[in-house]
Structure formats: structure tokens, C-alpha cells
Amino acid sequence: MTVAEFRARKGQGAPLVCVTAYDAPFARLAERAGVDAILVGDSVGRAVLGFENELPVRVSDITHHAAAVTRAVTEPLVIADLPFMAYAAVDDALRNAAVLMQAGGAAAVKLEGGTAAADATAALAARGVPVMAHVGLTPQTAHLHGGYRVQGVGLSAAQAVVDAARAQAAAGAFAVVLELLPAELARAITQHLEIPTIGIGAGPHCDGQIQVLHDLLGFSQPTLRHTRVFGDAASLSESALAAYASDVRARRFPAPEQSFKGKRGVRERLEFE
Ligand code: KIV
């Protein structure tokens, strides 16, 4: 999936399927499941690195995880997140996007914000860096929004989200993530914009959907309203690890099938003094 193919899917029937991934095994599974795009998101902070939120995540973290993902897959479009403050100035945006693409292997970058980040989007787009924008609830500024809550509920708040999405499209973004918005607002933005909208907690009318992998697989507690556990890989993993611990303690593992034979008589002739 190229950026051009992704963009051309606007309004073309089946929604685009996007998911986050941060390592090679899960990226391979996502590819085999046929996803259109993988986002190496700054959600890696919460999902994998044990942080409470996205703010401590650095460009070097995203680069490290993006490189693992891009080594593993060939089909899906891989997009890497520009983390907190990595695009506050246009020069930073250019330098950090280059790192994510050159060392991380990403085909595109994502950044959060509307008008305030439009100069970064415009500068990147002008230099051939494909940018996915992200408006509505923007986790990097969640403190400003009073936490992870639905955005754009009243008229002025809804208009602000529309303006943010339009500013990013005008600046050259090839797609925009709409996070935690009323479904009707997301539908209106989707109908108005010429670029694909990718929803997360923004209802069913977007051009595509994105979810955090660990939410889909049951690793996140509690389960958030806008997500669904499609398979409880967390419980499966815990049972497998408990079975391993129990078999080691009972000397059932390793069994003869997992053990190796040496030459007869060698053990008896070993010297330990
Ligand atoms: O970092 C991330 O995973 C994201 C998605 C939730 C869109 O930004």
C-alpha cells in the first residue's frame, strides 16, 4: 500500500483498516491479517513501555520500534508518529521526520494538531514527506483537554475540530485521524474533506478505522468504550506462561523431546577437579 493508493481509497467502498504495531511479530500478524496500514504510534509509551501516557516517548523510541516493524512487513503502509515536541518548530519536524524515514524505514509520519501544526505539515509535504494529521482528542495535549474525553461536542468545539481538519488538509496532509468525536461530526468532516478520515472513537462513517493493537487483543485494562476486544490474547498468554512455570517446577519441562543426546560414555569420563 503506497501513500497514493491509501489516499485514493477516499470514498471507495470498504473502509481502510489501520492498526498500531510496535514490533516485528505483531507487525507480521497484522500484515497476514490484511491490514492496509500500520501506525507505529506514540501509544507505544502506554501499550509497551510502561509509561502512563504518551509524553515521555522520544523520537529514538519510535525509530527503534518503526525499524522493527518495517523490517518485518512489505505490504501495509507504515506510518511513524512524531512524538511530543518533535515538531514544535519546523526545523525539528524536518529533522525528526528524516530520522523516522531513514533510520525507521517509515513511508509517512503522523503529527497531532490543527492550525498550530499546519506549518510543520506544509513544510514536510513540500519536501515530499507524506503527513497523516491527527485532530480531535490529541493524546500529546490531553492535559489541556482535561484527560481522554470526547471532543467537539458543542457547536464552537465542533467548529474548532472542523477548522483543525481543514487546516491540515489545506497544508497537504494525505489523511487525518479523527479521535474521540461524536459520530455525526466525524461524518460531516468525512463528507467535506477530500482526504481520507481515519476514525478512532469517531463512529462508523469515517473512510477508515484505526485501533491500538493492545486494546484489540485484551492487553489494556480497563477496556475503553471506543474499542473492542476481538480476541483475548492477554489471557491466552497468561495461561501459557502459567503452564510453563508449572511444568518447569514439576520437571515436566524440558521433556525428552526438548532435550539433546551427547555421545555415550562421555559423561562418565568428565573431570570436575
Ligand atoms: O499513537 C497512537 O496509537 C495513535 C492512534 C491512537 C491514532 O495516535
GROMACS .gro file of C-alpha atoms and ligand atoms in nm:
model
  281
    1MET     CA    1   0.000   0.000   0.000
    2THR     CA    2   0.152   0.330  -0.105
    3VAL     CA    3   0.053   0.671   0.024
    4ALA     CA    4  -0.106   0.746  -0.315
    5GLU     CA    5  -0.310   0.422  -0.301
    6PHE     CA    6  -0.414   0.498   0.056
    7ARG     CA    7  -0.531   0.847  -0.038
    8ALA     CA    8  -0.712   0.717  -0.346
    9ARG     CA    9  -0.927   0.492  -0.126
   10LYS     CA   10  -1.126   0.801  -0.016
   11GLY     CA   11  -1.493   0.722  -0.065
   12GLN     CA   12  -1.413   0.390  -0.242
   13GLY     CA   13  -1.629   0.136  -0.065
   14ALA     CA   14  -1.464  -0.073   0.206
   15PRO     CA   15  -1.310   0.132   0.488
   16LEU     CA   16  -0.933   0.142   0.529
   17VAL     CA   17  -0.811  -0.085   0.809
   18CYS     CA   18  -0.533   0.057   1.022
   19VAL     CA   19  -0.381  -0.070   1.346
   20THR     CA   20  -0.082   0.016   1.559
   21ALA     CA   21   0.211  -0.222   1.596
   22TYR     CA   22   0.547  -0.177   1.759
   23ASP     CA   23   0.744  -0.494   1.691
   24ALA     CA   24   0.815  -0.750   1.420
   25PRO     CA   25   0.595  -1.043   1.537
   26PHE     CA   26   0.278  -0.835   1.571
   27ALA     CA   27   0.353  -0.640   1.252
   28ARG     CA   28   0.377  -0.973   1.065
   29LEU     CA   29   0.046  -1.086   1.214
   30ALA     CA   30  -0.117  -0.757   1.113
   31GLU     CA   31   0.017  -0.799   0.759
   32ARG     CA   32  -0.108  -1.158   0.741
   33ALA     CA   33  -0.449  -1.036   0.864
   34GLY     CA   34  -0.454  -0.800   0.566
   35VAL     CA   35  -0.445  -0.457   0.732
   36ASP     CA   36  -0.390  -0.161   0.499
   37ALA     CA   37  -0.166   0.045   0.727
   38ILE     CA   38   0.037   0.008   1.045
   39LEU     CA   39   0.096   0.305   1.270
   40VAL     CA   40   0.399   0.295   1.496
   41GLY     CA   41   0.224   0.527   1.736
   42ASP     CA   42   0.342   0.707   2.046
   43SER     CA   43   0.083   0.485   2.217
   44VAL     CA   44   0.389   0.256   2.241
   45GLY     CA   45   0.451   0.453   2.563
   46ARG     CA   46   0.140   0.315   2.735
   47ALA     CA   47   0.099  -0.010   2.544
   48VAL     CA   48   0.455  -0.141   2.563
   49LEU     CA   49   0.698   0.082   2.753
   50GLY     CA   50   0.507   0.107   3.081
   51PHE     CA   51   0.454   0.485   3.080
   52GLU     CA   52   0.126   0.641   3.199
   53ASN     CA   53   0.084   0.844   2.882
   54GLU     CA   54   0.248   0.937   2.551
   55LEU     CA   55   0.455   1.233   2.672
   56PRO     CA   56   0.780   1.055   2.766
   57VAL     CA   57   0.809   0.884   2.427
   58ARG     CA   58   1.109   1.007   2.224
   59VAL     CA   59   1.195   1.009   1.855
   60SER     CA   60   1.456   0.740   1.927
   61ASP     CA   61   1.183   0.514   2.076
   62ILE     CA   62   0.960   0.548   1.769
   63THR     CA   63   1.259   0.498   1.539
   64HIS     CA   64   1.361   0.178   1.719
   65HIS     CA   65   1.008   0.033   1.702
   66ALA     CA   66   0.944   0.154   1.346
   67ALA     CA   67   1.261  -0.017   1.228
   68ALA     CA   68   1.142  -0.346   1.381
   69VAL     CA   69   0.805  -0.309   1.205
   70THR     CA   70   0.945  -0.209   0.867
   71ARG     CA   71   1.195  -0.497   0.873
   72ALA     CA   72   0.901  -0.737   0.914
   73VAL     CA   73   0.644  -0.625   0.657
   74THR     CA   74   0.626  -0.537   0.289
   75GLU     CA   75   0.256  -0.483   0.213
   76PRO     CA   76   0.098  -0.239   0.462
   77LEU     CA   77   0.177   0.132   0.460
   78VAL     CA   78   0.393   0.203   0.768
   79ILE     CA   79   0.343   0.541   0.933
   80ALA     CA   80   0.556   0.659   1.226
   81ASP     CA   81   0.440   0.906   1.491
   82LEU     CA   82   0.629   1.227   1.554
   83PRO     CA   83   0.618   1.231   1.936
   84PHE     CA   84   0.559   1.517   2.179
   85MET     CA   85   0.757   1.834   2.091
   86ALA     CA   86   0.930   1.662   1.797
   87TYR     CA   87   0.764   1.903   1.552
   88ALA     CA   88   0.714   2.214   1.768
   89ALA     CA   89   0.944   2.402   1.530
   90VAL     CA   90   0.951   2.338   1.157
   91ASP     CA   91   1.324   2.258   1.165
   92ASP     CA   92   1.262   1.991   1.431
   93ALA     CA   93   0.980   1.845   1.223
   94LEU     CA   94   1.203   1.815   0.916
   95ARG     CA   95   1.497   1.668   1.107
   96ASN     CA   96   1.288   1.421   1.307
   97ALA     CA   97   1.079   1.310   1.009
   98ALA     CA   98   1.404   1.236   0.826
   99VAL     CA   99   1.515   1.013   1.117
  100LEU     CA  100   1.182   0.825   1.123
  101MET     CA  101   1.201   0.764   0.749
  102GLN     CA  102   1.575   0.698   0.709
  103ALA     CA  103   1.651   0.501   1.027
  104GLY     CA  104   1.297   0.381   1.100
  105GLY     CA  105   1.207   0.298   0.741
  106ALA     CA  106   0.861   0.460   0.768
  107ALA     CA  107   0.685   0.569   0.449
  108ALA     CA  108   0.498   0.853   0.621
  109VAL     CA  109   0.478   1.038   0.952
  110LYS     CA  110   0.188   1.142   1.173
  111LEU     CA  111   0.158   1.454   1.381
  112GLU     CA  112  -0.112   1.597   1.607
  113GLY     CA  113  -0.286   1.933   1.589
  114GLY     CA  114  -0.472   2.162   1.354
  115THR     CA  115  -0.371   2.516   1.267
  116ALA     CA  116  -0.078   2.524   1.511
  117ALA     CA  117   0.085   2.225   1.342
  118ALA     CA  118  -0.012   2.322   0.987
  119ASP     CA  119   0.321   2.494   0.922
  120ALA     CA  120   0.504   2.172   1.007
  121THR     CA  121   0.272   1.972   0.778
  122ALA     CA  122   0.317   2.221   0.494
  123ALA     CA  123   0.697   2.219   0.525
  124LEU     CA  124   0.710   1.839   0.535
  125ALA     CA  125   0.464   1.796   0.247
  126ALA     CA  126   0.656   2.048   0.037
  127ARG     CA  127   0.968   1.835   0.081
  128GLY     CA  128   0.793   1.514  -0.014
  129VAL     CA  129   0.727   1.378   0.336
  130PRO     CA  130   0.375   1.229   0.348
  131VAL     CA  131   0.193   1.352   0.660
  132MET     CA  132  -0.104   1.198   0.834
  133ALA     CA  133  -0.266   1.457   1.062
  134HIS     CA  134  -0.449   1.386   1.389
  135VAL     CA  135  -0.725   1.607   1.534
  136GLY     CA  136  -0.999   1.582   1.796
  137LEU     CA  137  -0.859   1.422   2.108
  138THR     CA  138  -0.485   1.454   2.069
  139PRO     CA  139  -0.312   1.247   2.339
  140GLN     CA  140   0.003   1.463   2.339
  141THR     CA  141  -0.208   1.756   2.466
  142ALA     CA  142  -0.457   1.552   2.672
  143HIS     CA  143  -0.369   1.757   2.982
  144LEU     CA  144  -0.517   2.061   2.806
  145HIS     CA  145  -0.837   1.872   2.724
  146GLY     CA  146  -0.883   1.756   3.082
  147GLY     CA  147  -0.790   1.398   3.000
  148TYR     CA  148  -0.909   1.143   2.746
  149ARG     CA  149  -1.260   1.273   2.678
  150VAL     CA  150  -1.483   1.317   2.374
  151GLN     CA  151  -1.407   1.638   2.183
  152GLY     CA  152  -1.619   1.862   1.960
  153VAL     CA  153  -1.944   1.820   2.147
  154GLY     CA  154  -2.093   2.175   2.139
  155LEU     CA  155  -2.107   2.399   1.830
  156SER     CA  156  -1.792   2.603   1.893
  157ALA     CA  157  -1.594   2.293   1.992
  158ALA     CA  158  -1.722   2.109   1.682
  159GLN     CA  159  -1.631   2.407   1.460
  160ALA     CA  160  -1.280   2.408   1.611
  161VAL     CA  161  -1.232   2.044   1.509
  162VAL     CA  162  -1.364   2.116   1.157
  163ASP     CA  163  -1.121   2.409   1.128
  164ALA     CA  164  -0.833   2.193   1.253
  165ALA     CA  165  -0.904   1.917   0.999
  166ARG     CA  166  -0.944   2.167   0.716
  167ALA     CA  167  -0.619   2.345   0.809
  168GLN     CA  168  -0.431   2.014   0.793
  169ALA     CA  169  -0.588   1.913   0.461
  170ALA     CA  170  -0.504   2.255   0.316
  171ALA     CA  171  -0.146   2.222   0.443
  172GLY     CA  172  -0.104   1.899   0.245
  173ALA     CA  173  -0.184   1.612   0.484
  174PHE     CA  174  -0.273   1.295   0.289
  175ALA     CA  175  -0.513   1.170   0.560
  176VAL     CA  176  -0.638   1.274   0.901
  177VAL     CA  177  -0.706   1.075   1.217
  178LEU     CA  178  -1.025   1.181   1.396
  179GLU     CA  179  -1.008   1.074   1.761
  180LEU     CA  180  -1.295   1.067   2.012
  181LEU     CA  181  -1.553   1.274   1.827
  182PRO     CA  182  -1.933   1.248   1.802
  183ALA     CA  183  -2.014   1.022   1.506
  184GLU     CA  184  -2.216   1.292   1.326
  185LEU     CA  185  -1.930   1.543   1.348
  186ALA     CA  186  -1.690   1.283   1.206
  187ARG     CA  187  -1.941   1.208   0.929
  188ALA     CA  188  -1.964   1.579   0.837
  189ILE     CA  189  -1.584   1.616   0.829
  190THR     CA  190  -1.553   1.297   0.621
  191GLN     CA  191  -1.808   1.426   0.369
  192HIS     CA  192  -1.639   1.764   0.345
  193LEU     CA  193  -1.269   1.670   0.319
  194GLU     CA  194  -1.105   1.535   0.006
  195ILE     CA  195  -0.857   1.327   0.206
  196PRO     CA  196  -0.940   1.004   0.395
  197THR     CA  197  -1.052   1.037   0.755
  198ILE     CA  198  -0.939   0.756   0.986
  199GLY     CA  199  -1.151   0.727   1.298
  200ILE     CA  200  -1.079   0.607   1.647
  201GLY     CA  201  -1.379   0.655   1.871
  202ALA     CA  202  -1.534   0.868   1.593
  203GLY     CA  203  -1.815   0.642   1.475
  204PRO     CA  204  -1.868   0.430   1.165
  205HIS     CA  205  -1.879   0.695   0.890
  206CYS     CA  206  -1.504   0.763   0.855
  207ASP     CA  207  -1.310   0.644   0.549
  208GLY     CA  208  -1.115   0.408   0.772
  209GLN     CA  209  -1.064   0.297   1.129
  210ILE     CA  210  -0.757   0.271   1.349
  211GLN     CA  211  -0.718   0.098   1.684
  212VAL     CA  212  -0.438   0.037   1.928
  213LEU     CA  213  -0.332  -0.326   1.882
  214HIS     CA  214  -0.307  -0.399   2.254
  215ASP     CA  215  -0.666  -0.278   2.308
  216LEU     CA  216  -0.795  -0.520   2.041
  217LEU     CA  217  -0.610  -0.813   2.196
  218GLY     CA  218  -0.717  -0.765   2.556
  219PHE     CA  219  -0.391  -0.628   2.696
  220SER     CA  220  -0.540  -0.295   2.812
  221GLN     CA  221  -0.734  -0.265   3.136
  222PRO     CA  222  -0.996  -0.134   3.162
  223THR     CA  223  -1.138  -0.180   2.810
  224LEU     CA  224  -1.214   0.166   2.668
  225ARG     CA  225  -1.567   0.236   2.537
  226HIS     CA  226  -1.447   0.305   2.182
  227THR     CA  227  -1.261  -0.020   2.145
  228ARG     CA  228  -1.349  -0.392   2.142
  229VAL     CA  229  -1.150  -0.696   2.249
  230PHE     CA  230  -1.159  -0.912   1.934
  231GLY     CA  231  -0.951  -1.188   2.091
  232ASP     CA  232  -0.823  -1.228   2.446
  233ALA     CA  233  -0.458  -1.284   2.365
  234ALA     CA  234  -0.369  -1.150   2.710
  235SER     CA  235  -0.549  -1.434   2.891
  236LEU     CA  236  -0.409  -1.686   2.644
  237SER     CA  237  -0.056  -1.556   2.704
  238GLU     CA  238  -0.101  -1.562   3.082
  239SER     CA  239  -0.227  -1.923   3.074
  240ALA     CA  240   0.064  -2.027   2.854
  241LEU     CA  241   0.315  -1.866   3.092
  242ALA     CA  242   0.146  -2.021   3.397
  243ALA     CA  243   0.162  -2.364   3.226
  244TYR     CA  244   0.533  -2.310   3.152
  245ALA     CA  245   0.604  -2.212   3.516
  246SER     CA  246   0.411  -2.509   3.645
  247ASP     CA  247   0.584  -2.757   3.410
  248VAL     CA  248   0.930  -2.624   3.498
  249ARG     CA  249   0.858  -2.654   3.871
  250ALA     CA  250   0.723  -3.008   3.828
  251ARG     CA  251   1.019  -3.103   3.600
  252ARG     CA  252   0.778  -3.180   3.314
  253PHE     CA  253   0.966  -2.927   3.100
  254PRO     CA  254   1.200  -2.975   2.926
  255ALA     CA  255   1.080  -3.326   2.829
  256PRO     CA  256   1.293  -3.572   2.623
  257GLU     CA  257   1.163  -3.408   2.301
  258GLN     CA  258   1.321  -3.077   2.406
  259SER     CA  259   1.649  -3.235   2.523
  260PHE     CA  260   1.961  -3.336   2.326
  261LYS     CA  261   2.170  -3.656   2.335
  262GLY     CA  262   2.550  -3.649   2.350
  263LYS     CA  263   2.787  -3.941   2.285
  264ARG     CA  264   2.757  -4.249   2.507
  265GLY     CA  265   3.024  -4.270   2.780
  266VAL     CA  266   3.127  -3.902   2.771
  267ARG     CA  267   2.954  -3.809   3.097
  268GLU     CA  268   3.139  -4.083   3.290
  269ARG     CA  269   3.477  -3.955   3.172
  270LEU     CA  270   3.428  -3.587   3.261
  271GLU     CA  271   3.668  -3.439   3.517
  272PHE     CA  272   3.549  -3.175   3.764
  273GLU     CA  273   3.859  -3.136   3.982
  274KIV     O1  274  -0.031   0.669   1.896
  274KIV     C1  275  -0.133   0.615   1.851
  274KIV     O2  276  -0.151   0.493   1.863
  274KIV     C2  277  -0.231   0.698   1.785
  274KIV     C3  278  -0.359   0.630   1.743
  274KIV     C4  279  -0.446   0.615   1.861
  274KIV     C5  280  -0.426   0.702   1.633
  274KIV     O3  281  -0.212   0.813   1.768
   0.00000   0.00000   0.00000
